[in-house]
């Protein structure tokens, strides 16, 4: 799928511009427009693009139980993990201050321990092939793994999963650079 990417500058509050609010009243990214059909929220976008351009892809298995497990991971990430990440990284993303020890512990006890369960014990989160569940999990883990907060020893299962699965995603390096940039800037914060 060929995309025309337009990045928004959050520091300049471009996500709050009248132009962007017309297409996404929730002022969040990602948002896409496919010949005028606007859709937002990562999971909805992924499912739309898969159904339109690659309906037979293994990224969204045909097997009912595997598909249900993928849906479960996606829903858990959206409803449980994402809000905790947003709360934790809000200041970090704006590069204002590092989190307190209590904030780190809260993230570990809620989101990271939950993510350990979601990644499972196999090569991938669901079955023996890369799925949308893995794409979602790796995207969230990229910040945890790269930021100098995660206890890599304590969460070695997440680190191993992230390294193994992201290596299977050829275009991941393009988006990984954003998390690396934030990690670099964050290292200088107090």
Short mmCIF file of N, CA and C in Angstrom, two decimals:
data_model
loop_
_atom_site.label_atom_id
_atom_site.label_comp_id
_atom_site.label_asym_id
_atom_site.label_seq_id
_atom_site.Cartn_x
_atom_site.Cartn_y
_atom_site.Cartn_z
N UNK A 1 0.86 -1.18 0.00
CA UNK A 1 0.00 0.00 0.00
C UNK A 1 0.89 1.23 0.00
N UNK A 2 0.63 2.10 -0.93
CA UNK A 2 1.41 3.34 -1.00
C UNK A 2 0.68 4.42 -0.20
N UNK A 3 1.41 5.04 0.71
CA UNK A 3 0.83 6.06 1.56
C UNK A 3 1.54 7.39 1.36
N UNK A 4 0.79 8.46 1.47
CA UNK A 4 1.35 9.80 1.47
C UNK A 4 1.30 10.26 2.92
N UNK A 5 2.42 10.15 3.62
CA UNK A 5 2.47 10.43 5.05
C UNK A 5 2.64 11.92 5.31
N UNK A 6 1.82 12.42 6.21
CA UNK A 6 1.95 13.80 6.66
C UNK A 6 2.15 13.75 8.17
N UNK A 7 3.34 14.12 8.61
CA UNK A 7 3.63 14.12 10.04
C UNK A 7 3.13 15.41 10.67
N UNK A 8 2.62 15.28 11.89
CA UNK A 8 2.16 16.44 12.64
C UNK A 8 3.17 16.78 13.72
N UNK A 9 3.37 18.07 13.93
CA UNK A 9 4.28 18.52 14.97
C UNK A 9 3.45 18.79 16.22
N UNK A 10 3.58 17.90 17.20
CA UNK A 10 2.81 18.04 18.43
C UNK A 10 3.30 19.22 19.26
N UNK A 11 4.58 19.55 19.16
CA UNK A 11 5.11 20.69 19.90
C UNK A 11 4.48 21.99 19.40
N UNK A 12 4.14 22.01 18.12
CA UNK A 12 3.48 23.18 17.52
C UNK A 12 1.95 23.05 17.56
N UNK A 13 1.47 21.98 18.17
CA UNK A 13 0.04 21.71 18.34
C UNK A 13 -0.72 21.59 17.02
N UNK A 14 -0.04 21.03 16.00
CA UNK A 14 -0.70 20.84 14.70
C UNK A 14 -1.88 19.87 14.80
N UNK A 15 -1.84 18.97 15.78
CA UNK A 15 -2.95 18.03 15.96
C UNK A 15 -4.21 18.72 16.47
N UNK A 16 -4.10 19.97 16.88
CA UNK A 16 -5.25 20.74 17.35
C UNK A 16 -5.73 21.77 16.33
N UNK A 17 -5.12 21.76 15.16
CA UNK A 17 -5.49 22.73 14.13
C UNK A 17 -6.91 22.46 13.63
N UNK A 18 -7.63 23.51 13.22
CA UNK A 18 -8.98 23.32 12.67
C UNK A 18 -8.99 22.33 11.50
N UNK A 19 -7.96 22.37 10.67
CA UNK A 19 -7.88 21.46 9.52
C UNK A 19 -7.86 20.00 9.97
N UNK A 20 -7.04 19.70 10.98
CA UNK A 20 -6.94 18.31 11.44
C UNK A 20 -8.19 17.91 12.23
N UNK A 21 -8.72 18.81 13.03
CA UNK A 21 -9.92 18.49 13.82
C UNK A 21 -11.13 18.19 12.94
N UNK A 22 -11.14 18.69 11.71
CA UNK A 22 -12.22 18.36 10.77
C UNK A 22 -12.22 16.88 10.42
N UNK A 23 -11.03 16.29 10.34
CA UNK A 23 -10.97 14.87 9.97
C UNK A 23 -10.87 13.97 11.20
N UNK A 24 -10.40 14.49 12.32
CA UNK A 24 -10.35 13.69 13.54
C UNK A 24 -10.67 14.58 14.74
N UNK A 25 -11.92 14.56 15.19
CA UNK A 25 -12.32 15.42 16.30
C UNK A 25 -11.66 15.05 17.63
N UNK A 26 -11.00 13.88 17.67
CA UNK A 26 -10.32 13.45 18.88
C UNK A 26 -8.85 13.87 18.89
N UNK A 27 -8.42 14.55 17.82
CA UNK A 27 -7.08 15.10 17.64
C UNK A 27 -5.95 14.12 17.98
N UNK A 28 -6.12 12.88 17.50
CA UNK A 28 -5.10 11.86 17.74
C UNK A 28 -4.56 11.35 16.41
N UNK A 29 -3.39 10.78 16.47
CA UNK A 29 -2.81 10.09 15.32
C UNK A 29 -2.69 8.62 15.69
N UNK A 30 -2.74 7.76 14.71
CA UNK A 30 -2.83 8.03 13.28
C UNK A 30 -4.27 8.27 12.82
N UNK A 31 -4.35 8.91 11.69
CA UNK A 31 -5.61 9.14 10.98
C UNK A 31 -5.29 9.00 9.50
N UNK A 32 -6.16 8.32 8.75
CA UNK A 32 -5.93 8.22 7.31
C UNK A 32 -7.15 8.69 6.55
N UNK A 33 -6.89 9.11 5.33
CA UNK A 33 -7.96 9.44 4.39
C UNK A 33 -7.67 8.62 3.14
N UNK A 34 -8.59 7.73 2.81
CA UNK A 34 -8.45 6.88 1.63
C UNK A 34 -9.50 7.35 0.63
N UNK A 35 -9.07 8.19 -0.29
CA UNK A 35 -9.99 8.79 -1.27
C UNK A 35 -11.19 9.43 -0.60
N UNK A 36 -10.93 10.16 0.49
CA UNK A 36 -11.99 10.87 1.19
C UNK A 36 -12.64 10.10 2.32
N UNK A 37 -12.40 8.80 2.39
CA UNK A 37 -12.92 8.01 3.51
C UNK A 37 -11.91 8.13 4.65
N UNK A 38 -12.32 8.80 5.73
CA UNK A 38 -11.43 9.06 6.86
C UNK A 38 -11.67 8.02 7.94
N UNK A 39 -10.57 7.50 8.46
CA UNK A 39 -10.65 6.55 9.57
C UNK A 39 -9.47 6.81 10.50
N UNK A 40 -9.75 6.70 11.80
CA UNK A 40 -8.71 6.89 12.80
C UNK A 40 -8.76 5.74 13.79
N UNK A 41 -7.77 5.69 14.65
CA UNK A 41 -7.48 4.63 15.62
C UNK A 41 -6.70 3.52 14.91
N UNK A 42 -5.56 3.20 15.49
CA UNK A 42 -4.62 2.25 14.89
C UNK A 42 -5.25 0.93 14.49
N UNK A 43 -5.99 0.33 15.41
CA UNK A 43 -6.58 -0.98 15.13
C UNK A 43 -7.57 -0.90 13.98
N UNK A 44 -8.43 0.11 13.99
CA UNK A 44 -9.41 0.26 12.92
C UNK A 44 -8.72 0.48 11.58
N UNK A 45 -7.65 1.27 11.58
CA UNK A 45 -6.90 1.52 10.34
C UNK A 45 -6.27 0.23 9.83
N UNK A 46 -5.63 -0.51 10.73
CA UNK A 46 -4.99 -1.78 10.32
C UNK A 46 -6.01 -2.75 9.73
N UNK A 47 -7.13 -2.90 10.41
CA UNK A 47 -8.15 -3.83 9.91
C UNK A 47 -8.72 -3.36 8.58
N UNK A 48 -8.95 -2.08 8.43
CA UNK A 48 -9.46 -1.54 7.17
C UNK A 48 -8.47 -1.82 6.03
N UNK A 49 -7.20 -1.47 6.25
CA UNK A 49 -6.20 -1.67 5.19
C UNK A 49 -6.02 -3.14 4.85
N UNK A 50 -6.03 -4.00 5.87
CA UNK A 50 -5.92 -5.44 5.59
C UNK A 50 -7.12 -5.95 4.81
N UNK A 51 -8.31 -5.58 5.25
CA UNK A 51 -9.51 -6.05 4.56
C UNK A 51 -9.59 -5.54 3.13
N UNK A 52 -9.11 -4.33 2.89
CA UNK A 52 -9.18 -3.76 1.55
C UNK A 52 -8.08 -4.27 0.64
N UNK A 53 -6.85 -4.30 1.14
CA UNK A 53 -5.70 -4.57 0.28
C UNK A 53 -5.09 -5.97 0.42
N UNK A 54 -5.36 -6.65 1.53
CA UNK A 54 -4.75 -7.97 1.73
C UNK A 54 -5.69 -8.86 2.55
N UNK A 55 -6.89 -9.11 2.03
CA UNK A 55 -7.88 -9.86 2.81
C UNK A 55 -7.47 -11.28 3.17
N UNK A 56 -6.50 -11.84 2.46
CA UNK A 56 -6.06 -13.20 2.77
C UNK A 56 -4.76 -13.24 3.56
N UNK A 57 -4.35 -12.13 4.09
CA UNK A 57 -3.09 -12.04 4.82
C UNK A 57 -3.13 -12.84 6.12
N UNK A 58 -2.00 -13.43 6.46
CA UNK A 58 -1.87 -14.15 7.73
C UNK A 58 -1.81 -13.19 8.92
N UNK A 59 -1.68 -11.90 8.65
CA UNK A 59 -1.65 -10.93 9.75
C UNK A 59 -2.96 -10.94 10.54
N UNK A 60 -4.04 -11.36 9.89
CA UNK A 60 -5.33 -11.48 10.57
C UNK A 60 -5.87 -12.86 10.22
N UNK A 61 -5.53 -13.87 11.03
CA UNK A 61 -5.80 -15.27 10.69
C UNK A 61 -7.27 -15.57 10.42
N UNK A 62 -7.49 -16.53 9.55
CA UNK A 62 -8.85 -16.98 9.24
C UNK A 62 -9.38 -17.92 10.33
N UNK A 63 -8.47 -18.67 10.97
CA UNK A 63 -8.86 -19.57 12.05
C UNK A 63 -9.57 -18.76 13.15
N UNK A 64 -10.78 -19.18 13.50
CA UNK A 64 -11.62 -18.42 14.42
C UNK A 64 -10.95 -18.18 15.77
N UNK A 65 -10.32 -19.20 16.35
CA UNK A 65 -9.72 -19.03 17.67
C UNK A 65 -8.48 -18.14 17.62
N UNK A 66 -7.68 -18.28 16.57
CA UNK A 66 -6.51 -17.41 16.44
C UNK A 66 -6.95 -15.96 16.21
N UNK A 67 -7.97 -15.78 15.38
CA UNK A 67 -8.48 -14.43 15.13
C UNK A 67 -9.04 -13.83 16.42
N UNK A 68 -9.75 -14.64 17.19
CA UNK A 68 -10.28 -14.16 18.47
C UNK A 68 -9.15 -13.75 19.41
N UNK A 69 -8.07 -14.51 19.41
CA UNK A 69 -6.92 -14.17 20.26
C UNK A 69 -6.27 -12.86 19.77
N UNK A 70 -6.15 -12.69 18.46
CA UNK A 70 -5.63 -11.43 17.92
C UNK A 70 -6.54 -10.28 18.35
N UNK A 71 -7.85 -10.46 18.21
CA UNK A 71 -8.81 -9.43 18.62
C UNK A 71 -8.67 -9.11 20.11
N UNK A 72 -8.46 -10.16 20.91
CA UNK A 72 -8.30 -9.97 22.36
C UNK A 72 -7.07 -9.12 22.67
N UNK A 73 -5.96 -9.43 22.02
CA UNK A 73 -4.73 -8.65 22.23
C UNK A 73 -4.96 -7.20 21.81
N UNK A 74 -5.55 -7.00 20.63
CA UNK A 74 -5.79 -5.63 20.14
C UNK A 74 -6.70 -4.85 21.08
N UNK A 75 -7.75 -5.49 21.56
CA UNK A 75 -8.69 -4.82 22.47
C UNK A 75 -8.02 -4.52 23.81
N UNK A 76 -7.22 -5.44 24.31
CA UNK A 76 -6.53 -5.22 25.58
C UNK A 76 -5.53 -4.09 25.47
N UNK A 77 -4.81 -4.06 24.37
CA UNK A 77 -3.85 -2.97 24.17
C UNK A 77 -4.58 -1.63 24.10
N UNK A 78 -5.67 -1.58 23.35
CA UNK A 78 -6.43 -0.34 23.20
C UNK A 78 -7.08 0.12 24.50
N UNK A 79 -7.71 -0.79 25.21
CA UNK A 79 -8.50 -0.39 26.38
C UNK A 79 -7.70 -0.34 27.67
N UNK A 80 -6.62 -1.10 27.77
CA UNK A 80 -5.90 -1.18 29.04
C UNK A 80 -4.48 -0.64 28.95
N UNK A 81 -3.71 -1.11 28.00
CA UNK A 81 -2.30 -0.72 27.91
C UNK A 81 -2.14 0.72 27.44
N UNK A 82 -2.83 1.08 26.37
CA UNK A 82 -2.67 2.43 25.80
C UNK A 82 -2.95 3.54 26.82
N UNK A 83 -4.04 3.49 27.60
CA UNK A 83 -4.25 4.57 28.57
C UNK A 83 -3.13 4.68 29.60
N UNK A 84 -2.57 3.56 30.02
CA UNK A 84 -1.48 3.60 30.99
C UNK A 84 -0.21 4.17 30.37
N UNK A 85 0.03 3.80 29.13
CA UNK A 85 1.19 4.35 28.42
C UNK A 85 1.02 5.85 28.23
N UNK A 86 -0.16 6.27 27.82
CA UNK A 86 -0.39 7.70 27.60
C UNK A 86 -0.16 8.49 28.88
N UNK A 87 -0.67 7.98 29.98
CA UNK A 87 -0.47 8.66 31.26
C UNK A 87 1.01 8.73 31.62
N UNK A 88 1.70 7.62 31.45
CA UNK A 88 3.11 7.55 31.83
C UNK A 88 3.99 8.41 30.93
N UNK A 89 3.77 8.31 29.62
CA UNK A 89 4.66 8.98 28.67
C UNK A 89 4.25 10.41 28.31
N UNK A 90 3.14 10.88 28.84
CA UNK A 90 2.66 12.22 28.49
C UNK A 90 3.76 13.26 28.69
N UNK A 91 4.35 13.32 29.87
CA UNK A 91 5.41 14.30 30.13
C UNK A 91 6.66 13.96 29.33
N UNK A 92 6.94 12.68 29.21
CA UNK A 92 8.14 12.26 28.49
C UNK A 92 8.05 12.62 27.02
N UNK A 93 6.90 12.40 26.44
CA UNK A 93 6.73 12.69 25.01
C UNK A 93 6.90 14.18 24.74
N UNK A 94 6.49 14.98 25.69
CA UNK A 94 6.67 16.42 25.53
C UNK A 94 8.04 16.85 26.03
N UNK A 95 8.82 15.85 26.48
CA UNK A 95 10.21 16.08 26.89
C UNK A 95 10.33 17.13 28.00
N UNK A 96 9.48 16.98 29.02
CA UNK A 96 9.52 17.95 30.11
C UNK A 96 10.20 17.41 31.36
N UNK A 97 9.95 16.16 31.71
CA UNK A 97 10.61 15.60 32.90
C UNK A 97 10.54 14.08 32.89
N UNK A 98 11.49 13.49 33.59
CA UNK A 98 11.51 12.04 33.72
C UNK A 98 10.46 11.61 34.74
N UNK A 99 9.98 10.38 34.64
CA UNK A 99 8.99 9.90 35.60
C UNK A 99 9.62 9.64 36.96
N UNK A 100 8.79 9.66 37.98
CA UNK A 100 9.25 9.32 39.32
C UNK A 100 9.38 7.81 39.44
N UNK A 101 10.05 7.36 40.50
CA UNK A 101 10.18 5.92 40.74
C UNK A 101 8.81 5.28 40.90
N UNK A 102 7.88 5.99 41.54
CA UNK A 102 6.52 5.46 41.72
C UNK A 102 5.79 5.32 40.39
N UNK A 103 5.96 6.28 39.51
CA UNK A 103 5.34 6.20 38.18
C UNK A 103 5.90 5.02 37.39
N UNK A 104 7.19 4.79 37.49
CA UNK A 104 7.81 3.65 36.81
C UNK A 104 7.25 2.35 37.38
N UNK A 105 7.17 2.26 38.70
CA UNK A 105 6.64 1.06 39.34
C UNK A 105 5.19 0.82 38.93
N UNK A 106 4.40 1.88 38.87
CA UNK A 106 3.00 1.74 38.45
C UNK A 106 2.90 1.20 37.03
N UNK A 107 3.74 1.71 36.13
CA UNK A 107 3.73 1.22 34.74
C UNK A 107 4.14 -0.25 34.70
N UNK A 108 5.15 -0.61 35.47
CA UNK A 108 5.60 -2.01 35.50
C UNK A 108 4.50 -2.93 36.01
N UNK A 109 3.85 -2.53 37.09
CA UNK A 109 2.84 -3.39 37.71
C UNK A 109 1.56 -3.50 36.89
N UNK A 110 1.27 -2.50 36.11
CA UNK A 110 0.03 -2.55 35.32
C UNK A 110 0.34 -2.99 33.90
N UNK A 111 0.85 -2.10 33.10
CA UNK A 111 1.02 -2.38 31.67
C UNK A 111 2.07 -3.43 31.36
N UNK A 112 3.26 -3.33 31.94
CA UNK A 112 4.34 -4.23 31.52
C UNK A 112 4.10 -5.68 31.94
N UNK A 113 3.61 -5.89 33.14
CA UNK A 113 3.29 -7.26 33.55
C UNK A 113 2.17 -7.83 32.67
N UNK A 114 1.21 -7.00 32.32
CA UNK A 114 0.14 -7.43 31.42
C UNK A 114 0.67 -7.76 30.04
N UNK A 115 1.60 -6.95 29.55
CA UNK A 115 2.20 -7.21 28.24
C UNK A 115 2.96 -8.54 28.24
N UNK A 116 3.60 -8.87 29.36
CA UNK A 116 4.29 -10.16 29.44
C UNK A 116 3.32 -11.31 29.19
N UNK A 117 2.13 -11.18 29.75
CA UNK A 117 1.12 -12.21 29.53
C UNK A 117 0.68 -12.25 28.07
N UNK A 118 0.48 -11.08 27.47
CA UNK A 118 0.00 -11.02 26.09
C UNK A 118 1.01 -11.58 25.08
N UNK A 119 2.31 -11.39 25.32
CA UNK A 119 3.28 -11.89 24.34
C UNK A 119 3.39 -13.40 24.38
N UNK A 120 2.95 -14.02 25.47
CA UNK A 120 2.93 -15.48 25.55
C UNK A 120 4.32 -16.08 25.61
N UNK A 121 4.38 -17.38 25.32
CA UNK A 121 5.65 -18.11 25.41
C UNK A 121 6.14 -18.62 24.07
N UNK A 122 5.40 -18.35 23.01
CA UNK A 122 5.81 -18.82 21.68
C UNK A 122 6.66 -17.80 20.96
N UNK A 123 6.93 -18.09 19.70
CA UNK A 123 7.72 -17.16 18.89
C UNK A 123 6.95 -15.86 18.68
N UNK A 124 5.65 -15.97 18.49
CA UNK A 124 4.78 -14.82 18.28
C UNK A 124 3.67 -14.83 19.33
N UNK A 125 2.93 -13.75 19.43
CA UNK A 125 1.88 -13.66 20.44
C UNK A 125 0.73 -14.64 20.17
N UNK A 126 0.45 -14.89 18.89
CA UNK A 126 -0.65 -15.78 18.52
C UNK A 126 -0.15 -16.76 17.46
N UNK A 127 0.07 -17.99 17.84
CA UNK A 127 0.47 -19.00 16.87
C UNK A 127 1.91 -18.87 16.41
N UNK A 128 2.16 -19.40 15.21
CA UNK A 128 3.52 -19.49 14.68
C UNK A 128 3.81 -18.47 13.59
N UNK A 129 2.95 -17.49 13.43
CA UNK A 129 3.15 -16.49 12.38
C UNK A 129 2.89 -15.09 12.93
N UNK A 130 3.53 -14.12 12.33
CA UNK A 130 3.35 -12.72 12.68
C UNK A 130 1.90 -12.32 12.42
N UNK A 131 1.28 -11.63 13.38
CA UNK A 131 -0.10 -11.16 13.23
C UNK A 131 -0.20 -9.69 13.63
N UNK A 132 -1.39 -9.13 13.46
CA UNK A 132 -1.65 -7.77 13.91
C UNK A 132 -1.38 -7.61 15.40
N UNK A 133 -1.59 -8.67 16.16
CA UNK A 133 -1.30 -8.62 17.59
C UNK A 133 0.16 -8.25 17.82
N UNK A 134 1.05 -8.89 17.07
CA UNK A 134 2.48 -8.60 17.21
C UNK A 134 2.81 -7.17 16.79
N UNK A 135 2.20 -6.71 15.71
CA UNK A 135 2.47 -5.34 15.26
C UNK A 135 2.10 -4.34 16.35
N UNK A 136 0.98 -4.56 16.99
CA UNK A 136 0.52 -3.67 18.05
C UNK A 136 1.44 -3.75 19.27
N UNK A 137 1.76 -4.96 19.68
CA UNK A 137 2.61 -5.14 20.86
C UNK A 137 4.00 -4.55 20.65
N UNK A 138 4.59 -4.79 19.50
CA UNK A 138 5.94 -4.26 19.23
C UNK A 138 5.92 -2.73 19.20
N UNK A 139 4.87 -2.15 18.66
CA UNK A 139 4.78 -0.69 18.63
C UNK A 139 4.80 -0.12 20.04
N UNK A 140 4.05 -0.71 20.95
CA UNK A 140 4.04 -0.21 22.32
C UNK A 140 5.35 -0.53 23.04
N UNK A 141 5.87 -1.70 22.81
CA UNK A 141 7.12 -2.07 23.48
C UNK A 141 8.30 -1.24 23.02
N UNK A 142 8.25 -0.70 21.82
CA UNK A 142 9.40 0.06 21.33
C UNK A 142 9.76 1.19 22.29
N UNK A 143 8.77 1.85 22.85
CA UNK A 143 9.06 2.92 23.80
C UNK A 143 9.61 2.36 25.11
N UNK A 144 9.03 1.31 25.62
CA UNK A 144 9.50 0.73 26.88
C UNK A 144 10.92 0.21 26.76
N UNK A 145 11.21 -0.44 25.65
CA UNK A 145 12.53 -1.06 25.46
C UNK A 145 13.61 0.01 25.27
N UNK A 146 13.31 1.05 24.53
CA UNK A 146 14.33 2.04 24.21
C UNK A 146 14.53 3.10 25.28
N UNK A 147 13.49 3.40 26.02
CA UNK A 147 13.63 4.42 27.06
C UNK A 147 14.43 3.82 28.22
N UNK A 148 15.29 4.62 28.83
CA UNK A 148 16.12 4.10 29.93
C UNK A 148 15.33 3.97 31.24
N UNK A 149 14.20 3.31 31.18
CA UNK A 149 13.34 3.12 32.34
C UNK A 149 13.16 1.63 32.62
N UNK A 150 12.94 0.87 31.58
CA UNK A 150 12.63 -0.55 31.71
C UNK A 150 13.79 -1.32 32.32
N UNK A 151 13.50 -2.11 33.34
CA UNK A 151 14.49 -3.01 33.92
C UNK A 151 14.59 -4.20 32.97
N UNK A 152 15.60 -4.17 32.11
CA UNK A 152 15.73 -5.17 31.04
C UNK A 152 15.91 -6.58 31.59
N UNK A 153 16.46 -6.70 32.78
CA UNK A 153 16.62 -8.03 33.38
C UNK A 153 15.28 -8.54 33.89
N UNK A 154 14.58 -7.70 34.61
CA UNK A 154 13.29 -8.09 35.17
C UNK A 154 12.28 -8.41 34.07
N UNK A 155 12.34 -7.65 32.98
CA UNK A 155 11.40 -7.85 31.88
C UNK A 155 12.11 -8.44 30.66
N UNK A 156 12.98 -9.40 30.91
CA UNK A 156 13.76 -10.01 29.82
C UNK A 156 12.87 -10.71 28.80
N UNK A 157 11.72 -11.20 29.24
CA UNK A 157 10.78 -11.84 28.31
C UNK A 157 10.28 -10.83 27.28
N UNK A 158 9.97 -9.62 27.73
CA UNK A 158 9.52 -8.57 26.81
C UNK A 158 10.64 -8.13 25.88
N UNK A 159 11.84 -8.00 26.42
CA UNK A 159 12.99 -7.59 25.60
C UNK A 159 13.26 -8.63 24.53
N UNK A 160 13.26 -9.90 24.91
CA UNK A 160 13.50 -10.99 23.96
C UNK A 160 12.42 -11.02 22.88
N UNK A 161 11.16 -10.92 23.29
CA UNK A 161 10.05 -10.91 22.34
C UNK A 161 10.20 -9.74 21.37
N UNK A 162 10.45 -8.56 21.91
CA UNK A 162 10.58 -7.36 21.08
C UNK A 162 11.69 -7.52 20.05
N UNK A 163 12.85 -7.96 20.48
CA UNK A 163 13.99 -8.10 19.57
C UNK A 163 13.71 -9.15 18.50
N UNK A 164 13.12 -10.27 18.92
CA UNK A 164 12.83 -11.36 17.99
C UNK A 164 11.77 -10.96 16.96
N UNK A 165 10.69 -10.39 17.42
CA UNK A 165 9.56 -10.09 16.54
C UNK A 165 9.83 -8.85 15.69
N UNK A 166 10.44 -7.83 16.25
CA UNK A 166 10.71 -6.63 15.43
C UNK A 166 11.68 -6.96 14.30
N UNK A 167 12.54 -7.95 14.50
CA UNK A 167 13.46 -8.38 13.43
C UNK A 167 12.70 -9.01 12.26
N UNK A 168 11.48 -9.47 12.50
CA UNK A 168 10.63 -10.07 11.46
C UNK A 168 9.82 -9.01 10.70
N UNK A 169 9.95 -7.77 11.13
CA UNK A 169 9.15 -6.68 10.55
C UNK A 169 10.08 -5.76 9.76
N UNK A 170 10.20 -5.97 8.45
CA UNK A 170 11.20 -5.25 7.65
C UNK A 170 11.07 -3.73 7.66
N UNK A 171 9.89 -3.20 7.80
CA UNK A 171 9.72 -1.74 7.75
C UNK A 171 9.68 -1.09 9.13
N UNK A 172 9.88 -1.89 10.16
CA UNK A 172 9.79 -1.36 11.52
C UNK A 172 10.86 -0.31 11.80
N UNK A 173 12.02 -0.46 11.21
CA UNK A 173 13.12 0.49 11.44
C UNK A 173 12.71 1.92 11.10
N UNK A 174 11.81 2.08 10.14
CA UNK A 174 11.36 3.42 9.75
C UNK A 174 10.63 4.12 10.89
N UNK A 175 9.83 3.39 11.63
CA UNK A 175 9.07 4.00 12.73
C UNK A 175 9.84 3.95 14.04
N UNK A 176 10.74 3.02 14.16
CA UNK A 176 11.55 2.87 15.37
C UNK A 176 12.38 4.12 15.64
N UNK A 177 12.74 4.84 14.61
CA UNK A 177 13.57 6.03 14.74
C UNK A 177 12.91 7.08 15.64
N UNK A 178 11.59 7.16 15.63
CA UNK A 178 10.88 8.13 16.47
C UNK A 178 11.10 7.81 17.94
N UNK A 179 10.96 6.55 18.31
CA UNK A 179 11.18 6.14 19.70
C UNK A 179 12.64 6.35 20.09
N UNK A 180 13.56 6.08 19.17
CA UNK A 180 14.98 6.30 19.46
C UNK A 180 15.26 7.78 19.71
N UNK A 181 14.63 8.65 18.93
CA UNK A 181 14.81 10.08 19.11
C UNK A 181 14.32 10.51 20.48
N UNK A 182 13.12 10.02 20.87
CA UNK A 182 12.58 10.35 22.19
C UNK A 182 13.51 9.83 23.29
N UNK A 183 14.03 8.64 23.13
CA UNK A 183 14.93 8.07 24.14
C UNK A 183 16.18 8.93 24.31
N UNK A 184 16.71 9.39 23.21
CA UNK A 184 17.90 10.23 23.25
C UNK A 184 17.60 11.55 23.97
N UNK A 185 16.49 12.17 23.64
CA UNK A 185 16.12 13.43 24.28
C UNK A 185 15.82 13.22 25.77
N UNK A 186 15.18 12.08 26.06
CA UNK A 186 14.79 11.79 27.43
C UNK A 186 16.02 11.60 28.33
N UNK A 187 17.07 11.05 27.79
CA UNK A 187 18.29 10.82 28.56
C UNK A 187 18.84 12.12 29.15
N UNK A 188 18.55 13.23 28.51
CA UNK A 188 19.05 14.52 28.97
C UNK A 188 18.14 15.18 30.02
N UNK A 189 16.96 14.61 30.23
CA UNK A 189 16.02 15.21 31.19
C UNK A 189 16.41 14.91 32.63
N UNK A 190 15.88 15.73 33.52
CA UNK A 190 16.12 15.52 34.96
C UNK A 190 14.88 15.02 35.63
#
